[in-house]
C-alpha positions as YAML, in Angstrom:
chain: A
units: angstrom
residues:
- id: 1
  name: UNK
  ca: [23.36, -1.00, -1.40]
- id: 2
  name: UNK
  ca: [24.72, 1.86, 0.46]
- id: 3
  name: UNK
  ca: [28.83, 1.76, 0.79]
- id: 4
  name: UNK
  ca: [28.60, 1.66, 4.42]
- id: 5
  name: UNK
  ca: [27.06, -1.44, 4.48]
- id: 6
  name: UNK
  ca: [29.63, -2.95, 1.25]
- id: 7
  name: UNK
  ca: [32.17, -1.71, 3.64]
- id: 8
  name: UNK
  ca: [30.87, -4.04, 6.55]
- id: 9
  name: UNK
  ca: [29.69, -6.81, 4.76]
- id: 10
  name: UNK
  ca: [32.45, -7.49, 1.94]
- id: 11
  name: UNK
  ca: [33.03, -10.73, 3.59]
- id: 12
  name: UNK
  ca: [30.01, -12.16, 3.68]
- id: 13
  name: UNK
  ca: [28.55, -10.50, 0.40]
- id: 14
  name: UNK
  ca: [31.58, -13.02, -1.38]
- id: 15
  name: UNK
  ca: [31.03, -15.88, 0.76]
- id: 16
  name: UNK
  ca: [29.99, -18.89, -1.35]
- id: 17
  name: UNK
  ca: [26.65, -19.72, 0.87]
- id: 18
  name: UNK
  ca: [25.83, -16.05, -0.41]
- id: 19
  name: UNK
  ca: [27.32, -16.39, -3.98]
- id: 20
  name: UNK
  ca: [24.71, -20.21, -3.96]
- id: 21
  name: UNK
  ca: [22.06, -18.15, -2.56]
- id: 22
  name: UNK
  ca: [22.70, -15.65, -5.65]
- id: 23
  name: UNK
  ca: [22.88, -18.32, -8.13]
- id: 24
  name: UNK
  ca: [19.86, -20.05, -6.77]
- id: 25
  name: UNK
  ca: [17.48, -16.92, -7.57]
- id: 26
  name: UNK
  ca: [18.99, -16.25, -10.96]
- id: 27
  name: UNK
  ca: [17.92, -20.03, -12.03]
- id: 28
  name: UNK
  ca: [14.61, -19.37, -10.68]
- id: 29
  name: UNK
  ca: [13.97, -16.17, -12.72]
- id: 30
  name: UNK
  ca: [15.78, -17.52, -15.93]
- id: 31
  name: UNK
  ca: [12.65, -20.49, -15.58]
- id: 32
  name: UNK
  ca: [10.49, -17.59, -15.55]
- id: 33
  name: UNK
  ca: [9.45, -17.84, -11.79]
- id: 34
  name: UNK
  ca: [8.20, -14.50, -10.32]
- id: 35
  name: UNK
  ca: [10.51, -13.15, -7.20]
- id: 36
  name: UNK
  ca: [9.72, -10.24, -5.24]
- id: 37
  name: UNK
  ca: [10.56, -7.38, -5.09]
- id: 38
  name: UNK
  ca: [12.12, -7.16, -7.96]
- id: 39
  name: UNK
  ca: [15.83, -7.57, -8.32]
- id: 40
  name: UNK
  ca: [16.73, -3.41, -8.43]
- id: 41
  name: UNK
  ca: [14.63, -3.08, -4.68]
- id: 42
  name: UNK
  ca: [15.91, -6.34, -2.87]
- id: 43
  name: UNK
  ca: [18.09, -3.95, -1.21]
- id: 44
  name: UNK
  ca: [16.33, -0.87, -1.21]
- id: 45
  name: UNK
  ca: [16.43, -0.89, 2.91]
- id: 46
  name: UNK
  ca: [19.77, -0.98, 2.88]
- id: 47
  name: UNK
  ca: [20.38, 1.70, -0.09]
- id: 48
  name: UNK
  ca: [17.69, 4.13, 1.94]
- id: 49
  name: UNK
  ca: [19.15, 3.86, 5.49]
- id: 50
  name: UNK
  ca: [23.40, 4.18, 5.67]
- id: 51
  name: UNK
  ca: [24.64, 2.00, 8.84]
- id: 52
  name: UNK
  ca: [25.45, 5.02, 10.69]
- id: 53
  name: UNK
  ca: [21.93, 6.79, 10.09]
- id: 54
  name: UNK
  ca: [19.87, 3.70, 11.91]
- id: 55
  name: UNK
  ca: [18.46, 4.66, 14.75]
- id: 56
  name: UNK
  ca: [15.31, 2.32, 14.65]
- id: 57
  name: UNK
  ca: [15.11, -1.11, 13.35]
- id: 58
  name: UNK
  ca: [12.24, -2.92, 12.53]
- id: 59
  name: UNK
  ca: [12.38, -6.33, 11.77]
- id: 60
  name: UNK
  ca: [9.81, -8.47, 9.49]
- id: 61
  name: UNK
  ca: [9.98, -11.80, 8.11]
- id: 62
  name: UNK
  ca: [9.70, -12.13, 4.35]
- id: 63
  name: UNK
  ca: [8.32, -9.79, 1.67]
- id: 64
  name: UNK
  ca: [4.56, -9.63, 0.38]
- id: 65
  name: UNK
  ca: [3.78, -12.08, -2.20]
- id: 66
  name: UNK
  ca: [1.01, -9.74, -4.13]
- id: 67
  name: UNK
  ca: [1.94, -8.60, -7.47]
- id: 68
  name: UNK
  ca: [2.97, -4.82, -7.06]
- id: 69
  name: UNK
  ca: [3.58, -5.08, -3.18]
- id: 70
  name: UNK
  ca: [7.05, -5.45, -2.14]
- id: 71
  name: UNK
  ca: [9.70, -3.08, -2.64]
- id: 72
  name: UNK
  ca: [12.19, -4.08, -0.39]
- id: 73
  name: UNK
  ca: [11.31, -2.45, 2.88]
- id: 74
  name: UNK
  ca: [10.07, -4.66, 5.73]
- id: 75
  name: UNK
  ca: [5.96, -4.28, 5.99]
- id: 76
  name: UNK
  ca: [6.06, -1.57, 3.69]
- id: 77
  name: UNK
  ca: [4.12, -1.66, 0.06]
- id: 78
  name: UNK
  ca: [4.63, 0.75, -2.95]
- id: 79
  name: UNK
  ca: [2.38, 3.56, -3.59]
- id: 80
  name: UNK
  ca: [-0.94, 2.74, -4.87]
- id: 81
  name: UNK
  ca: [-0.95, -1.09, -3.15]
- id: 82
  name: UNK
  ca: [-3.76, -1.86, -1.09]
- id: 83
  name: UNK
  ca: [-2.37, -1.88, 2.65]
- id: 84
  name: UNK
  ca: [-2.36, -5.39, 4.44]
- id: 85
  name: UNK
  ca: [-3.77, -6.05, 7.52]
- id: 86
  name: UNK
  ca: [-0.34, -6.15, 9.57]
- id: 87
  name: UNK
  ca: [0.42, -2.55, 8.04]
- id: 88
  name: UNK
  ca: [-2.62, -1.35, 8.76]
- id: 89
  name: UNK
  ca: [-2.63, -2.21, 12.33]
- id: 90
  name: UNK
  ca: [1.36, -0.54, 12.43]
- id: 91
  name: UNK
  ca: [-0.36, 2.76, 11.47]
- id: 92
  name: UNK
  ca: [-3.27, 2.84, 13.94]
- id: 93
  name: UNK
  ca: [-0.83, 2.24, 16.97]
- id: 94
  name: UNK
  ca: [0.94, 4.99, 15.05]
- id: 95
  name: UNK
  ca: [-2.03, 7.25, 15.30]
- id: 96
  name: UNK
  ca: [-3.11, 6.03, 18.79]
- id: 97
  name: UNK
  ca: [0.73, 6.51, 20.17]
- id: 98
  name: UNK
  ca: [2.10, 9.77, 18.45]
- id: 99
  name: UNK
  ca: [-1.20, 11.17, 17.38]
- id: 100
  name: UNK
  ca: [-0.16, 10.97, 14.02]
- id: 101
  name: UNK
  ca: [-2.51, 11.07, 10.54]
- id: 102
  name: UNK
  ca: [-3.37, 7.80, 9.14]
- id: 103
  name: UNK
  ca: [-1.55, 8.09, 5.05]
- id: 104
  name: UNK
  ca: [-3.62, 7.00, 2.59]
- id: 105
  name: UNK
  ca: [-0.53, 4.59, 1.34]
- id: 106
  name: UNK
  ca: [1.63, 1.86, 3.09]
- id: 107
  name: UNK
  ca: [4.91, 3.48, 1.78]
- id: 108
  name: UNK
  ca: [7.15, 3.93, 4.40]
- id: 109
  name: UNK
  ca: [10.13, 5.20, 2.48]
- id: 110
  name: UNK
  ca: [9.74, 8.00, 5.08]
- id: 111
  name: UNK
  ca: [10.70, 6.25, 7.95]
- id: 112
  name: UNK
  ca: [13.76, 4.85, 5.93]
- id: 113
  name: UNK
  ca: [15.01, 8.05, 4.94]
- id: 114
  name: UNK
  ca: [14.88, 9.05, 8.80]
- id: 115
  name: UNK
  ca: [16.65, 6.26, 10.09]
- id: 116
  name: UNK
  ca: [14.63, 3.52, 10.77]
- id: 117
  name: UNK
  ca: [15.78, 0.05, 9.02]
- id: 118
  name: UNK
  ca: [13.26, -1.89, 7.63]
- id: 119
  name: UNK
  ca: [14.78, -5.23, 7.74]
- id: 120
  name: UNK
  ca: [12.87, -8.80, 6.39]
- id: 121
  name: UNK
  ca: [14.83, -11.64, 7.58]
- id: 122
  name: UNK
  ca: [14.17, -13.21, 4.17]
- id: 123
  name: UNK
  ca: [14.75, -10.67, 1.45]
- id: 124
  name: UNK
  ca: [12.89, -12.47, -1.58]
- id: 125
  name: UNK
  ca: [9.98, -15.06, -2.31]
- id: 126
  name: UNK
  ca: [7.71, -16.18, -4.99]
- id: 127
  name: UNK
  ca: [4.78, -14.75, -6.26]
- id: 128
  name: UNK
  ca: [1.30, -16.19, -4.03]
- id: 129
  name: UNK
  ca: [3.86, -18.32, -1.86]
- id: 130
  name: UNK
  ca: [4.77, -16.97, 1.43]
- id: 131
  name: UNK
  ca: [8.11, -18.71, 3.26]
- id: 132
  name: UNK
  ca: [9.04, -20.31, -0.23]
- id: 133
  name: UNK
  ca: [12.66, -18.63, 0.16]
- id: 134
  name: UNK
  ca: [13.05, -19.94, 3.78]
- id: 135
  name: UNK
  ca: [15.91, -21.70, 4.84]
- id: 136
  name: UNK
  ca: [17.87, -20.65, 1.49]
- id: 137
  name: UNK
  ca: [20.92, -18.20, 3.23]
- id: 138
  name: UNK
  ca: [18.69, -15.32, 3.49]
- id: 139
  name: UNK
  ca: [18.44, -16.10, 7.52]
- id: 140
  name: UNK
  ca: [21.86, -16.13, 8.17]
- id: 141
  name: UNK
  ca: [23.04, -13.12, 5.97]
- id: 142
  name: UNK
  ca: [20.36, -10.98, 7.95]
- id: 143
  name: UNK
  ca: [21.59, -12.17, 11.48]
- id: 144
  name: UNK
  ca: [24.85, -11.06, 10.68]
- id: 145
  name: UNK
  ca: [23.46, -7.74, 9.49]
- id: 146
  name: UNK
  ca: [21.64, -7.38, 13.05]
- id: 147
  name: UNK
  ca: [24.94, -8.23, 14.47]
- id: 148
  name: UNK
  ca: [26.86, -5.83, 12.76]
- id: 149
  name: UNK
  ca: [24.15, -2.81, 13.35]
- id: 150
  name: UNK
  ca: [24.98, -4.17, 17.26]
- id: 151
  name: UNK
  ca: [28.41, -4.31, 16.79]
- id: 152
  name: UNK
  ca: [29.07, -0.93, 15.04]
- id: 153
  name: UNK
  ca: [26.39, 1.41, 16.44]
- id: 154
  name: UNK
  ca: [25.11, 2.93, 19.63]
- id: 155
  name: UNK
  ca: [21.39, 3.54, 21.23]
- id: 156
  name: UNK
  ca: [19.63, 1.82, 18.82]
- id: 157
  name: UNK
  ca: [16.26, 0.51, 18.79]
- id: 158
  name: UNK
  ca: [15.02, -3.01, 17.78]
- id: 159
  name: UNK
  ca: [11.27, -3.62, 17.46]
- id: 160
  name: UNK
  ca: [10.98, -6.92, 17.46]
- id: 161
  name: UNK
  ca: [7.02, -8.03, 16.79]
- id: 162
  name: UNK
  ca: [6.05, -11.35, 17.20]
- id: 163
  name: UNK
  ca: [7.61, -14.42, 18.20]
- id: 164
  name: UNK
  ca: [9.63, -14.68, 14.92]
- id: 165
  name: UNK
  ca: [11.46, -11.52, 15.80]
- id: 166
  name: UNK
  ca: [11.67, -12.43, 19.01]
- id: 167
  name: UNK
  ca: [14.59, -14.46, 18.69]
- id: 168
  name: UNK
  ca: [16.34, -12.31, 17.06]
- id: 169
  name: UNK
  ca: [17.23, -11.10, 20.65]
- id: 170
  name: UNK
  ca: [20.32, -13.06, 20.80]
- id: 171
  name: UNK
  ca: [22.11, -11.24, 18.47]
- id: 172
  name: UNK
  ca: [21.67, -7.61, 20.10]
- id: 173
  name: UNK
  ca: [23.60, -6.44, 22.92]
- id: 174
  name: UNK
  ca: [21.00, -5.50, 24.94]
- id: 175
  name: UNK
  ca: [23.78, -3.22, 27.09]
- id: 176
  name: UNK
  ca: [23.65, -0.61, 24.80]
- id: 177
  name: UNK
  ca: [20.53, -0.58, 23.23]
- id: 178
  name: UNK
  ca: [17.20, -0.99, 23.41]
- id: 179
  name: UNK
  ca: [14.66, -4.17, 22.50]
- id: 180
  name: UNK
  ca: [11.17, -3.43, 22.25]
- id: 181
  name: UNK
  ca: [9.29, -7.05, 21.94]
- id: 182
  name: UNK
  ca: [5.52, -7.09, 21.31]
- id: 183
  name: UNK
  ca: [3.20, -9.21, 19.61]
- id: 184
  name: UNK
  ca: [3.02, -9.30, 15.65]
- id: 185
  name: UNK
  ca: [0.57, -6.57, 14.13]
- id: 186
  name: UNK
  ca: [-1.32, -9.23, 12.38]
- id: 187
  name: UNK
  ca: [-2.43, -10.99, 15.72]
- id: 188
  name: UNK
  ca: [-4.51, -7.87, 16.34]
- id: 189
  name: UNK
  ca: [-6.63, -9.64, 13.55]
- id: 190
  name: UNK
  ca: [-7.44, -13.00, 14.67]
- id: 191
  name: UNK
  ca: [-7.84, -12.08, 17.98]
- id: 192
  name: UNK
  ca: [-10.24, -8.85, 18.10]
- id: 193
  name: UNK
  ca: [-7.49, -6.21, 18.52]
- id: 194
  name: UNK
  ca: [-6.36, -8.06, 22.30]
- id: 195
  name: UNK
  ca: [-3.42, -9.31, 21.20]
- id: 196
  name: UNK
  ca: [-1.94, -6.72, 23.17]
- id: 197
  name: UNK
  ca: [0.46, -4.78, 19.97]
- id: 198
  name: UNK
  ca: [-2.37, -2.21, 20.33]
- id: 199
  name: UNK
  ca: [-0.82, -0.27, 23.19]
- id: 200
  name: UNK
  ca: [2.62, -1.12, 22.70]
- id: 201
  name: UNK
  ca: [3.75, 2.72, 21.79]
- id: 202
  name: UNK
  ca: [6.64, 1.58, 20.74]
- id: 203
  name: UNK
  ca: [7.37, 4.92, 18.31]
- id: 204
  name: UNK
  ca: [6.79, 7.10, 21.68]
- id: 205
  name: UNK
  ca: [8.96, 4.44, 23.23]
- id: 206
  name: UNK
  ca: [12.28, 4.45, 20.61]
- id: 207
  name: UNK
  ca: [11.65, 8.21, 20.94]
- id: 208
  name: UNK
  ca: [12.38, 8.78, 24.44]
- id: 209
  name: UNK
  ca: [15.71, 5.96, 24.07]
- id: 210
  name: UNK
  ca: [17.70, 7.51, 21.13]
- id: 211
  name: UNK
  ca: [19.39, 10.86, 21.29]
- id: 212
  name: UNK
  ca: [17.73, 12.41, 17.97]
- id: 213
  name: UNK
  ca: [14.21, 11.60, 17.50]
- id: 214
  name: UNK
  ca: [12.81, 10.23, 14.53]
- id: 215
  name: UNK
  ca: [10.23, 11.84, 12.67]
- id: 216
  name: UNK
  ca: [7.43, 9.15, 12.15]
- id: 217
  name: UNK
  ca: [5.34, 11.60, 10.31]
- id: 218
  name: UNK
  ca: [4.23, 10.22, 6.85]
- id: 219
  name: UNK
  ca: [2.11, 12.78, 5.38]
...
């Protein structure tokens, strides 16, 4: 983790829900339960993107459950992963918005390196078991990470896709930046590409709001 963000979240980084939440994982993986992403990359979006380089954040739920998928950047899988469905669908409105090449990969270590924030509300889970590390501390260390990004910055952008992320609206004042809400990626899947994220443009969108653009390019 970045020392900007150490800096801002000292508090609640030795708080004792955090410090159970902590102790909670290590018991799982001493039983030999497989977490992702592995321990070194839980924090990878926050070692990637200082707090005062986020200009974009985009927020996801909890990792990918595959083996080899998550490495601790919201909808983003490693090199060499097959790209899921949601991804997939982030990088045609990519292409359809900006004009931009489809990559051949789903790593968008890119995009964290130029200031967008890649944020899962849940920052583990276990292996072929999506949600399983709901409800264990992860939900409200995040919120206060959205509130701080609120707090401490200006003009920033929060993509918030699907209703999940939509409620995440509460904590953002909306004064001095700038919520983009459309549906989740993966709806485009169940219902025939109408769910109505296909047109968003929300990377033309955060462009035109924030003072430096961001390049979205990912070879």
């Amino acid at each position: 983790m970045h020392e900007s963000w150490k800096d801002v979240l000292s508090e609640e980084l030795c708080s004792s829900y955090f410090l159970d939440l902590q102790e909670t994982l290590r018991k799982l993986s001493n039983r030999g339960v497989s977490i992702y992403p592995p321990q070194k990359e839980v924090y990878s979006a926050f070692e990637l993107t200082p707090l005062d380089e986020v200009k974009v954040v985009i927020i996801g739920q909890d990792p990918y459950h595959g083996n080899s998928q998550a490495h601790g950047l919201a909808f983003s899988v490693r090199e060499g992963s097959r790209i899921p469905p949601s991804l997939r669908n982030i990088l045609k409105e990519l292409h359809a918005d900006l004009g931009l090449d489809i990559p051949k990969n789903g790593d968008l270590t890119p995009w964290a390196n130029n200031g967008v924030f890649l944020l899962n509300t849940i920052l583990t889970v276990e292996a072929k078991s999506p949600g399983s590390h709901r409800n264990m501390g992860w939900e409200r260390f995040t919120d206060r990470v959205i509130r701080v990004i609120s707090e401490k910055n200006e003009k920033v952008v929060f993509m918030l896709w699907g209703a999940f992320a939509h409620k995440k609206h509460k904590l953002i004042d909306e004064s001095k930046h700038l919520i983009l809400r459309a549906p989740h990626p993966a709806a485009e899947v169940y219902q025939g590409g109408k769910a109505g994220f296909f047109g968003s443009r929300p990377f033309s969108k955060a462009n035109e709001f924030i003072d430096k653009p961001v390049d979205w390019a990912l070879g």
